[in-house]
Amino acid sequence: MTDDQLLRYSRHILLDEVGIEGQERILAAHAVVIGAGGLGSPAALFLGSAGVGRITLVDHDTVDLTNLQRQIAHTTARVGQAKVLSAAQAVQAINPEVQVQALQERVDAARLEQLVQGATVVLDCSDNYATRQAVNAACVRQGVPLVAGAVIRFDAQVTVIDPREAGSPCYACLFDPQAQFEEVACSTMGVFAPLVGVVGSLQATEALKLIAGVGRSLAGRLLMLDGRSLEWSSLRTARNPACPVCGGAPAPTP
Ligand SMILES: [Zn+2]
């Protein structure tokens, strides 16, 4: 680490649980963030400020005026720009040291698998069920830990899928990928602005903990927040042996 890096990351290095070694791991890490919207904005900003060496941002969309109420990586001046480029600009303004790869793409299962392969951690900051399931499946197959977050109206949830941990459930163990329900587009739904900040920040928290090897992750726990009462609840979750994504097959070893 250079003198500048020792200063920039000093408040992490001062933490016994992180220290020089943990910060080195963060600098060497590669995080893939799927979605550069409400959750992806704070998640990417904190990953960048914390010095995650390589960040891949994936989102096909462009910045729209209706995004600015909650998607804090974007600005009025960048309306119309690709979200990934706008978010990359915001991250680099905070920390020019990190390498940001901005991919303006709509990803399918095969592309996702390619993108998550070799990543240190993946953050699912997407806004729809189909993408969440596809990201989960790719991470399970590649044995890469995943931090999944979701916010709708005043309700939020976050969990960690860690295929490296035996007995740890995947997203499809908790939510049936075959479930047929009407996909409610985020564009027609209300979202209470700061809640995406809370959840996106929690996703960055879990991602950095996984990278640096700090504490215990949310694997096997679904954390939920009711924004109206600000009551947190947490549900213990278990692997479903009949899960179509992770069931039957042994977990890949790291
Ligand atoms: Zn599963």
PDB file of C-alpha atoms and ligand atoms in Angstrom:
ATOM      1  CA  MET A   1       0.000   0.000   0.000  1.00  0.00           C
ATOM      2  CA  THR A   2       1.202   3.511  -0.797  1.00  0.00           C
ATOM      3  CA  ASP A   3       1.261   6.352   1.751  1.00  0.00           C
ATOM      4  CA  ASP A   4      -1.831   7.818   0.105  1.00  0.00           C
ATOM      5  CA  GLN A   5      -3.641   4.500   0.420  1.00  0.00           C
ATOM      6  CA  LEU A   6      -2.641   4.189   4.069  1.00  0.00           C
ATOM      7  CA  LEU A   7      -4.280   7.581   4.634  1.00  0.00           C
ATOM      8  CA  ARG A   8      -7.316   7.011   2.434  1.00  0.00           C
ATOM      9  CA  TYR A   9      -8.148   3.695   4.081  1.00  0.00           C
ATOM     10  CA  SER A  10      -6.865   4.550   7.577  1.00  0.00           C
ATOM     11  CA  ARG A  11     -10.303   4.265   9.221  1.00  0.00           C
ATOM     12  CA  HIS A  12     -10.574   0.712   7.933  1.00  0.00           C
ATOM     13  CA  ILE A  13      -6.998  -0.145   8.838  1.00  0.00           C
ATOM     14  CA  LEU A  14      -7.679   1.078  12.384  1.00  0.00           C
ATOM     15  CA  LEU A  15     -10.355  -1.583  12.769  1.00  0.00           C
ATOM     16  CA  ASP A  16      -8.871  -4.724  14.332  1.00  0.00           C
ATOM     17  CA  GLU A  17     -11.235  -6.857  12.257  1.00  0.00           C
ATOM     18  CA  VAL A  18     -10.026  -5.304   8.980  1.00  0.00           C
ATOM     19  CA  GLY A  19      -6.465  -4.022   9.454  1.00  0.00           C
ATOM     20  CA  ILE A  20      -3.871  -3.873   6.683  1.00  0.00           C
ATOM     21  CA  GLU A  21      -4.541  -7.461   5.692  1.00  0.00           C
ATOM     22  CA  GLY A  22      -8.298  -6.967   5.303  1.00  0.00           C
ATOM     23  CA  GLN A  23      -7.797  -3.744   3.357  1.00  0.00           C
ATOM     24  CA  GLU A  24      -5.340  -5.536   1.055  1.00  0.00           C
ATOM     25  CA  ARG A  25      -8.033  -8.123   0.384  1.00  0.00           C
ATOM     26  CA  ILE A  26     -10.502  -5.349  -0.428  1.00  0.00           C
ATOM     27  CA  LEU A  27      -8.008  -3.725  -2.825  1.00  0.00           C
ATOM     28  CA  ALA A  28      -7.475  -7.059  -4.567  1.00  0.00           C
ATOM     29  CA  ALA A  29     -11.174  -7.930  -4.799  1.00  0.00           C
ATOM     30  CA  HIS A  30     -13.514  -7.961  -7.783  1.00  0.00           C
ATOM     31  CA  ALA A  31     -17.179  -7.173  -7.102  1.00  0.00           C
ATOM     32  CA  VAL A  32     -19.915  -7.565  -9.705  1.00  0.00           C
ATOM     33  CA  VAL A  33     -22.948  -5.311  -9.175  1.00  0.00           C
ATOM     34  CA  ILE A  34     -26.057  -6.243 -11.132  1.00  0.00           C
ATOM     35  CA  GLY A  35     -28.201  -3.113 -11.420  1.00  0.00           C
ATOM     36  CA  ALA A  36     -27.087   0.520 -11.153  1.00  0.00           C
ATOM     37  CA  GLY A  37     -30.342   1.901  -9.744  1.00  0.00           C
ATOM     38  CA  GLY A  38     -31.643   2.457  -6.214  1.00  0.00           C
ATOM     39  CA  LEU A  39     -29.677  -0.366  -4.572  1.00  0.00           C
ATOM     40  CA  GLY A  40     -26.742  -0.368  -6.954  1.00  0.00           C
ATOM     41  CA  SER A  41     -26.067   3.356  -6.381  1.00  0.00           C
ATOM     42  CA  PRO A  42     -25.193   3.254  -2.662  1.00  0.00           C
ATOM     43  CA  ALA A  43     -23.716  -0.239  -2.982  1.00  0.00           C
ATOM     44  CA  ALA A  44     -21.304   0.814  -5.747  1.00  0.00           C
ATOM     45  CA  LEU A  45     -20.430   4.106  -4.020  1.00  0.00           C
ATOM     46  CA  PHE A  46     -19.459   2.318  -0.789  1.00  0.00           C
ATOM     47  CA  LEU A  47     -17.581  -0.462  -2.578  1.00  0.00           C
ATOM     48  CA  GLY A  48     -15.682   2.234  -4.451  1.00  0.00           C
ATOM     49  CA  SER A  49     -15.029   4.457  -1.436  1.00  0.00           C
ATOM     50  CA  ALA A  50     -13.805   1.393   0.486  1.00  0.00           C
ATOM     51  CA  GLY A  51     -11.335   0.622  -2.300  1.00  0.00           C
ATOM     52  CA  VAL A  52     -12.654  -2.551  -3.924  1.00  0.00           C
ATOM     53  CA  GLY A  53     -10.046  -2.901  -6.663  1.00  0.00           C
ATOM     54  CA  ARG A  54     -12.297  -3.879  -9.501  1.00  0.00           C
ATOM     55  CA  ILE A  55     -16.039  -3.191  -9.774  1.00  0.00           C
ATOM     56  CA  THR A  56     -18.145  -4.418 -12.686  1.00  0.00           C
ATOM     57  CA  LEU A  57     -21.446  -2.547 -13.072  1.00  0.00           C
ATOM     58  CA  VAL A  58     -24.154  -4.112 -15.222  1.00  0.00           C
ATOM     59  CA  ASP A  59     -27.371  -2.335 -16.257  1.00  0.00           C
ATOM     60  CA  HIS A  60     -29.014  -1.844 -19.646  1.00  0.00           C
ATOM     61  CA  ASP A  61     -30.981   1.260 -18.669  1.00  0.00           C
ATOM     62  CA  THR A  62     -30.424   5.002 -18.979  1.00  0.00           C
ATOM     63  CA  VAL A  63     -30.916   7.647 -16.267  1.00  0.00           C
ATOM     64  CA  ASP A  64     -34.467   8.984 -16.156  1.00  0.00           C
ATOM     65  CA  LEU A  65     -35.886  11.923 -14.198  1.00  0.00           C
ATOM     66  CA  THR A  66     -38.048   9.534 -12.121  1.00  0.00           C
ATOM     67  CA  ASN A  67     -34.881   7.721 -10.943  1.00  0.00           C
ATOM     68  CA  LEU A  68     -33.358  10.726  -9.210  1.00  0.00           C
ATOM     69  CA  GLN A  69     -35.648  10.603  -6.147  1.00  0.00           C
ATOM     70  CA  ARG A  70     -33.669   7.564  -4.858  1.00  0.00           C
ATOM     71  CA  GLN A  71     -30.849   6.531  -7.217  1.00  0.00           C
ATOM     72  CA  ILE A  72     -28.168   8.658  -5.605  1.00  0.00           C
ATOM     73  CA  ALA A  73     -25.273   7.851  -7.931  1.00  0.00           C
ATOM     74  CA  HIS A  74     -27.012   9.767 -10.735  1.00  0.00           C
ATOM     75  CA  THR A  75     -27.499  13.489 -11.250  1.00  0.00           C
ATOM     76  CA  THR A  76     -29.871  15.794 -13.091  1.00  0.00           C
ATOM     77  CA  ALA A  77     -27.096  16.630 -15.546  1.00  0.00           C
ATOM     78  CA  ARG A  78     -26.714  12.941 -16.419  1.00  0.00           C
ATOM     79  CA  VAL A  79     -30.350  12.245 -17.321  1.00  0.00           C
ATOM     80  CA  GLY A  80     -30.328  10.293 -20.588  1.00  0.00           C
ATOM     81  CA  GLN A  81     -26.859   8.796 -19.998  1.00  0.00           C
ATOM     82  CA  ALA A  82     -26.287   5.097 -19.471  1.00  0.00           C
ATOM     83  CA  LYS A  83     -26.765   4.322 -15.780  1.00  0.00           C
ATOM     84  CA  VAL A  84     -23.557   2.293 -15.658  1.00  0.00           C
ATOM     85  CA  LEU A  85     -21.526   5.213 -17.034  1.00  0.00           C
ATOM     86  CA  SER A  86     -23.202   7.686 -14.688  1.00  0.00           C
ATOM     87  CA  ALA A  87     -22.572   5.442 -11.659  1.00  0.00           C
ATOM     88  CA  ALA A  88     -19.005   4.739 -12.768  1.00  0.00           C
ATOM     89  CA  GLN A  89     -18.404   8.490 -12.938  1.00  0.00           C
ATOM     90  CA  ALA A  90     -19.794   8.916  -9.398  1.00  0.00           C
ATOM     91  CA  VAL A  91     -17.581   6.115  -8.039  1.00  0.00           C
ATOM     92  CA  GLN A  92     -14.454   7.456  -9.736  1.00  0.00           C
ATOM     93  CA  ALA A  93     -15.107  10.967  -8.469  1.00  0.00           C
ATOM     94  CA  ILE A  94     -14.848   9.551  -4.936  1.00  0.00           C
ATOM     95  CA  ASN A  95     -12.026   7.121  -5.628  1.00  0.00           C
ATOM     96  CA  PRO A  96     -10.106   7.312  -8.917  1.00  0.00           C
ATOM     97  CA  GLU A  97      -7.998   4.325  -7.816  1.00  0.00           C
ATOM     98  CA  VAL A  98     -10.675   1.732  -8.372  1.00  0.00           C
ATOM     99  CA  GLN A  99     -11.167   0.181 -11.767  1.00  0.00           C
ATOM    100  CA  VAL A 100     -14.809   0.348 -12.846  1.00  0.00           C
ATOM    101  CA  GLN A 101     -16.045  -1.709 -15.759  1.00  0.00           C
ATOM    102  CA  ALA A 102     -19.367  -0.316 -17.011  1.00  0.00           C
ATOM    103  CA  LEU A 103     -21.448  -2.779 -19.008  1.00  0.00           C
ATOM    104  CA  GLN A 104     -24.609  -1.398 -20.562  1.00  0.00           C
ATOM    105  CA  GLU A 105     -26.204  -4.766 -21.261  1.00  0.00           C
ATOM    106  CA  ARG A 106     -29.359  -6.730 -20.687  1.00  0.00           C
ATOM    107  CA  VAL A 107     -27.876 -10.008 -19.440  1.00  0.00           C
ATOM    108  CA  ASP A 108     -29.146 -13.535 -19.953  1.00  0.00           C
ATOM    109  CA  ALA A 109     -28.247 -16.674 -17.987  1.00  0.00           C
ATOM    110  CA  ALA A 110     -25.184 -17.543 -20.088  1.00  0.00           C
ATOM    111  CA  ARG A 111     -23.779 -13.999 -19.933  1.00  0.00           C
ATOM    112  CA  LEU A 112     -24.398 -13.810 -16.175  1.00  0.00           C
ATOM    113  CA  GLU A 113     -22.464 -16.987 -15.613  1.00  0.00           C
ATOM    114  CA  GLN A 114     -19.571 -15.551 -17.612  1.00  0.00           C
ATOM    115  CA  LEU A 115     -19.688 -12.299 -15.607  1.00  0.00           C
ATOM    116  CA  VAL A 116     -19.768 -13.853 -12.129  1.00  0.00           C
ATOM    117  CA  GLN A 117     -17.070 -16.412 -12.906  1.00  0.00           C
ATOM    118  CA  GLY A 118     -13.990 -15.599 -10.852  1.00  0.00           C
ATOM    119  CA  ALA A 119     -15.636 -12.678  -9.012  1.00  0.00           C
ATOM    120  CA  THR A 120     -14.944 -12.311  -5.295  1.00  0.00           C
ATOM    121  CA  VAL A 121     -18.550 -11.348  -4.576  1.00  0.00           C
ATOM    122  CA  VAL A 122     -21.725 -10.520  -6.502  1.00  0.00           C
ATOM    123  CA  LEU A 123     -24.359  -7.973  -5.451  1.00  0.00           C
ATOM    124  CA  ASP A 124     -27.833  -8.408  -6.834  1.00  0.00           C
ATOM    125  CA  CYS A 125     -29.230  -4.891  -7.024  1.00  0.00           C
ATOM    126  CA  SER A 126     -31.742  -5.689  -9.763  1.00  0.00           C
ATOM    127  CA  ASP A 127     -35.414  -4.821  -9.570  1.00  0.00           C
ATOM    128  CA  ASN A 128     -37.110  -7.961 -10.825  1.00  0.00           C
ATOM    129  CA  TYR A 129     -37.711 -11.560  -9.817  1.00  0.00           C
ATOM    130  CA  ALA A 130     -36.481 -13.198 -13.021  1.00  0.00           C
ATOM    131  CA  THR A 131     -33.090 -11.472 -12.843  1.00  0.00           C
ATOM    132  CA  ARG A 132     -32.759 -12.314  -9.127  1.00  0.00           C
ATOM    133  CA  GLN A 133     -33.303 -15.984  -9.886  1.00  0.00           C
ATOM    134  CA  ALA A 134     -30.876 -15.905 -12.826  1.00  0.00           C
ATOM    135  CA  VAL A 135     -28.155 -14.188 -10.765  1.00  0.00           C
ATOM    136  CA  ASN A 136     -28.663 -16.739  -7.977  1.00  0.00           C
ATOM    137  CA  ALA A 137     -28.388 -19.671 -10.371  1.00  0.00           C
ATOM    138  CA  ALA A 138     -25.186 -18.272 -11.911  1.00  0.00           C
ATOM    139  CA  CYS A 139     -23.613 -17.699  -8.474  1.00  0.00           C
ATOM    140  CA  VAL A 140     -24.559 -21.195  -7.238  1.00  0.00           C
ATOM    141  CA  ARG A 141     -23.055 -22.775 -10.358  1.00  0.00           C
ATOM    142  CA  GLN A 142     -19.883 -20.724 -10.091  1.00  0.00           C
ATOM    143  CA  GLY A 143     -19.587 -21.040  -6.293  1.00  0.00           C
ATOM    144  CA  VAL A 144     -19.451 -17.252  -5.806  1.00  0.00           C
ATOM    145  CA  PRO A 145     -21.062 -15.584  -2.756  1.00  0.00           C
ATOM    146  CA  LEU A 146     -24.036 -13.360  -3.515  1.00  0.00           C
ATOM    147  CA  VAL A 147     -25.571 -10.498  -1.553  1.00  0.00           C
ATOM    148  CA  ALA A 148     -29.211 -10.080  -2.557  1.00  0.00           C
ATOM    149  CA  GLY A 149     -31.329  -7.064  -1.693  1.00  0.00           C
ATOM    150  CA  ALA A 150     -34.812  -5.881  -2.550  1.00  0.00           C
ATOM    151  CA  VAL A 151     -37.056  -2.924  -1.706  1.00  0.00           C
ATOM    152  CA  ILE A 152     -40.657  -2.350  -2.605  1.00  0.00           C
ATOM    153  CA  ARG A 153     -42.794   0.459  -1.176  1.00  0.00           C
ATOM    154  CA  PHE A 154     -41.819   0.481   2.533  1.00  0.00           C
ATOM    155  CA  ASP A 155     -40.622  -3.124   2.673  1.00  0.00           C
ATOM    156  CA  ALA A 156     -37.038  -4.227   2.399  1.00  0.00           C
ATOM    157  CA  GLN A 157     -35.090  -7.448   2.593  1.00  0.00           C
ATOM    158  CA  VAL A 158     -31.510  -8.570   2.341  1.00  0.00           C
ATOM    159  CA  THR A 159     -29.745 -11.914   2.531  1.00  0.00           C
ATOM    160  CA  VAL A 160     -26.506 -13.632   1.580  1.00  0.00           C
ATOM    161  CA  ILE A 161     -26.252 -16.732  -0.563  1.00  0.00           C
ATOM    162  CA  ASP A 162     -22.947 -18.456   0.056  1.00  0.00           C
ATOM    163  CA  PRO A 163     -22.569 -21.594  -2.083  1.00  0.00           C
ATOM    164  CA  ARG A 164     -19.193 -22.226  -0.405  1.00  0.00           C
ATOM    165  CA  GLU A 165     -20.984 -22.973   2.877  1.00  0.00           C
ATOM    166  CA  ALA A 166     -22.420 -26.474   3.126  1.00  0.00           C
ATOM    167  CA  GLY A 167     -26.085 -26.421   4.111  1.00  0.00           C
ATOM    168  CA  SER A 168     -26.463 -22.746   3.280  1.00  0.00           C
ATOM    169  CA  PRO A 169     -29.621 -22.117   1.217  1.00  0.00           C
ATOM    170  CA  CYS A 170     -29.730 -20.358  -2.136  1.00  0.00           C
ATOM    171  CA  TYR A 171     -32.292 -17.778  -3.271  1.00  0.00           C
ATOM    172  CA  ALA A 172     -34.329 -20.477  -5.030  1.00  0.00           C
ATOM    173  CA  CYS A 173     -34.533 -22.465  -1.750  1.00  0.00           C
ATOM    174  CA  LEU A 174     -36.394 -19.495  -0.262  1.00  0.00           C
ATOM    175  CA  PHE A 175     -38.350 -18.283  -3.284  1.00  0.00           C
ATOM    176  CA  ASP A 176     -39.582 -20.792  -5.833  1.00  0.00           C
ATOM    177  CA  PRO A 177     -38.113 -19.924  -9.247  1.00  0.00           C
ATOM    178  CA  GLN A 178     -41.128 -21.603 -10.871  1.00  0.00           C
ATOM    179  CA  ALA A 179     -43.581 -19.325  -9.043  1.00  0.00           C
ATOM    180  CA  GLN A 180     -45.900 -17.684 -11.525  1.00  0.00           C
ATOM    181  CA  PHE A 181     -46.986 -14.341 -10.273  1.00  0.00           C
ATOM    182  CA  GLU A 182     -47.540 -11.094 -11.949  1.00  0.00           C
ATOM    183  CA  GLU A 183     -44.245  -9.305 -12.208  1.00  0.00           C
ATOM    184  CA  VAL A 184     -44.888  -5.846 -10.893  1.00  0.00           C
ATOM    185  CA  ALA A 185     -42.685  -3.418 -12.698  1.00  0.00           C
ATOM    186  CA  CYS A 186     -40.720  -1.091 -10.459  1.00  0.00           C
ATOM    187  CA  SER A 187     -41.746   1.739 -12.747  1.00  0.00           C
ATOM    188  CA  THR A 188     -45.358   1.437 -11.573  1.00  0.00           C
ATOM    189  CA  MET A 189     -44.565   0.924  -7.871  1.00  0.00           C
ATOM    190  CA  GLY A 190     -43.835   3.394  -5.138  1.00  0.00           C
ATOM    191  CA  VAL A 191     -40.472   3.117  -3.405  1.00  0.00           C
ATOM    192  CA  PHE A 192     -39.641   5.070  -0.243  1.00  0.00           C
ATOM    193  CA  ALA A 193     -36.359   6.739  -1.210  1.00  0.00           C
ATOM    194  CA  PRO A 194     -34.025   6.240   1.772  1.00  0.00           C
ATOM    195  CA  LEU A 195     -34.911   2.558   2.111  1.00  0.00           C
ATOM    196  CA  VAL A 196     -32.902   1.739  -1.007  1.00  0.00           C
ATOM    197  CA  GLY A 197     -30.030   3.596   0.656  1.00  0.00           C
ATOM    198  CA  VAL A 198     -30.391   1.417   3.757  1.00  0.00           C
ATOM    199  CA  VAL A 199     -30.500  -1.835   1.804  1.00  0.00           C
ATOM    200  CA  GLY A 200     -27.827  -0.917  -0.769  1.00  0.00           C
ATOM    201  CA  SER A 201     -25.538   0.105   2.108  1.00  0.00           C
ATOM    202  CA  LEU A 202     -26.262  -3.192   3.876  1.00  0.00           C
ATOM    203  CA  GLN A 203     -25.363  -5.026   0.684  1.00  0.00           C
ATOM    204  CA  ALA A 204     -22.030  -3.197   0.572  1.00  0.00           C
ATOM    205  CA  THR A 205     -21.575  -4.036   4.274  1.00  0.00           C
ATOM    206  CA  GLU A 206     -22.061  -7.741   3.669  1.00  0.00           C
ATOM    207  CA  ALA A 207     -19.945  -7.709   0.507  1.00  0.00           C
ATOM    208  CA  LEU A 208     -17.009  -6.004   2.264  1.00  0.00           C
ATOM    209  CA  LYS A 209     -17.323  -8.383   5.241  1.00  0.00           C
ATOM    210  CA  LEU A 210     -17.203 -11.363   2.884  1.00  0.00           C
ATOM    211  CA  ILE A 211     -14.191  -9.913   1.054  1.00  0.00           C
ATOM    212  CA  ALA A 212     -12.220  -9.006   4.184  1.00  0.00           C
ATOM    213  CA  GLY A 213     -13.317 -12.067   6.160  1.00  0.00           C
ATOM    214  CA  VAL A 214     -15.007 -10.065   8.916  1.00  0.00           C
ATOM    215  CA  GLY A 215     -17.626 -11.458  11.320  1.00  0.00           C
ATOM    216  CA  ARG A 216     -20.481 -13.670  10.231  1.00  0.00           C
ATOM    217  CA  SER A 217     -22.501 -13.112   7.067  1.00  0.00           C
ATOM    218  CA  LEU A 218     -26.265 -13.176   6.577  1.00  0.00           C
ATOM    219  CA  ALA A 219     -26.021 -16.605   4.910  1.00  0.00           C
ATOM    220  CA  GLY A 220     -28.921 -18.687   6.198  1.00  0.00           C
ATOM    221  CA  ARG A 221     -30.778 -15.600   7.394  1.00  0.00           C
ATOM    222  CA  LEU A 222     -33.271 -13.373   5.637  1.00  0.00           C
ATOM    223  CA  LEU A 223     -33.233  -9.909   7.181  1.00  0.00           C
ATOM    224  CA  MET A 224     -36.388  -7.855   6.697  1.00  0.00           C
ATOM    225  CA  LEU A 225     -37.219  -4.244   7.486  1.00  0.00           C
ATOM    226  CA  ASP A 226     -40.634  -2.632   7.717  1.00  0.00           C
ATOM    227  CA  GLY A 227     -39.929   0.994   6.913  1.00  0.00           C
ATOM    228  CA  ARG A 228     -43.238   2.187   8.402  1.00  0.00           C
ATOM    229  CA  SER A 229     -42.457   1.004  11.935  1.00  0.00           C
ATOM    230  CA  LEU A 230     -38.696   0.618  11.431  1.00  0.00           C
ATOM    231  CA  GLU A 231     -38.970  -2.872  12.835  1.00  0.00           C
ATOM    232  CA  TRP A 232     -36.361  -5.397  11.776  1.00  0.00           C
ATOM    233  CA  SER A 233     -37.105  -9.080  11.639  1.00  0.00           C
ATOM    234  CA  SER A 234     -34.892 -11.969  10.756  1.00  0.00           C
ATOM    235  CA  LEU A 235     -35.824 -15.397   9.511  1.00  0.00           C
ATOM    236  CA  ARG A 236     -33.562 -18.449   9.724  1.00  0.00           C
ATOM    237  CA  THR A 237     -33.506 -20.150   6.359  1.00  0.00           C
ATOM    238  CA  ALA A 238     -32.425 -23.658   5.383  1.00  0.00           C
ATOM    239  CA  ARG A 239     -31.389 -25.388   2.184  1.00  0.00           C
ATOM    240  CA  ASN A 240     -34.257 -27.096   0.412  1.00  0.00           C
ATOM    241  CA  PRO A 241     -33.030 -30.565  -0.615  1.00  0.00           C
ATOM    242  CA  ALA A 242     -35.485 -30.463  -3.518  1.00  0.00           C
ATOM    243  CA  CYS A 243     -34.332 -27.022  -4.697  1.00  0.00           C
ATOM    244  CA  PRO A 244     -34.121 -27.023  -8.513  1.00  0.00           C
ATOM    245  CA  VAL A 245     -30.990 -24.839  -8.392  1.00  0.00           C
ATOM    246  CA  CYS A 246     -28.802 -26.119  -5.531  1.00  0.00           C
ATOM    247  CA  GLY A 247     -30.570 -29.281  -4.399  1.00  0.00           C
ATOM    248  CA  GLY A 248     -29.105 -32.679  -5.104  1.00  0.00           C
ATOM    249  CA  ALA A 249     -25.772 -31.392  -6.357  1.00  0.00           C
ATOM    250  CA  PRO A 250     -22.941 -30.989  -3.841  1.00  0.00           C
ATOM    251  CA  ALA A 251     -21.860 -27.414  -3.220  1.00  0.00           C
ATOM    252  CA  PRO A 252     -18.808 -26.435  -5.254  1.00  0.00           C
ATOM    253  CA  THR A 253     -15.634 -26.092  -3.196  1.00  0.00           C
ATOM    254  CA  PRO A 254     -13.870 -22.728  -3.235  1.00  0.00           C
TER     255      PRO A 254
HETATM  256 ZN    ZN B   1     -31.359 -23.744  -3.471  1.00  0.00          ZN
END
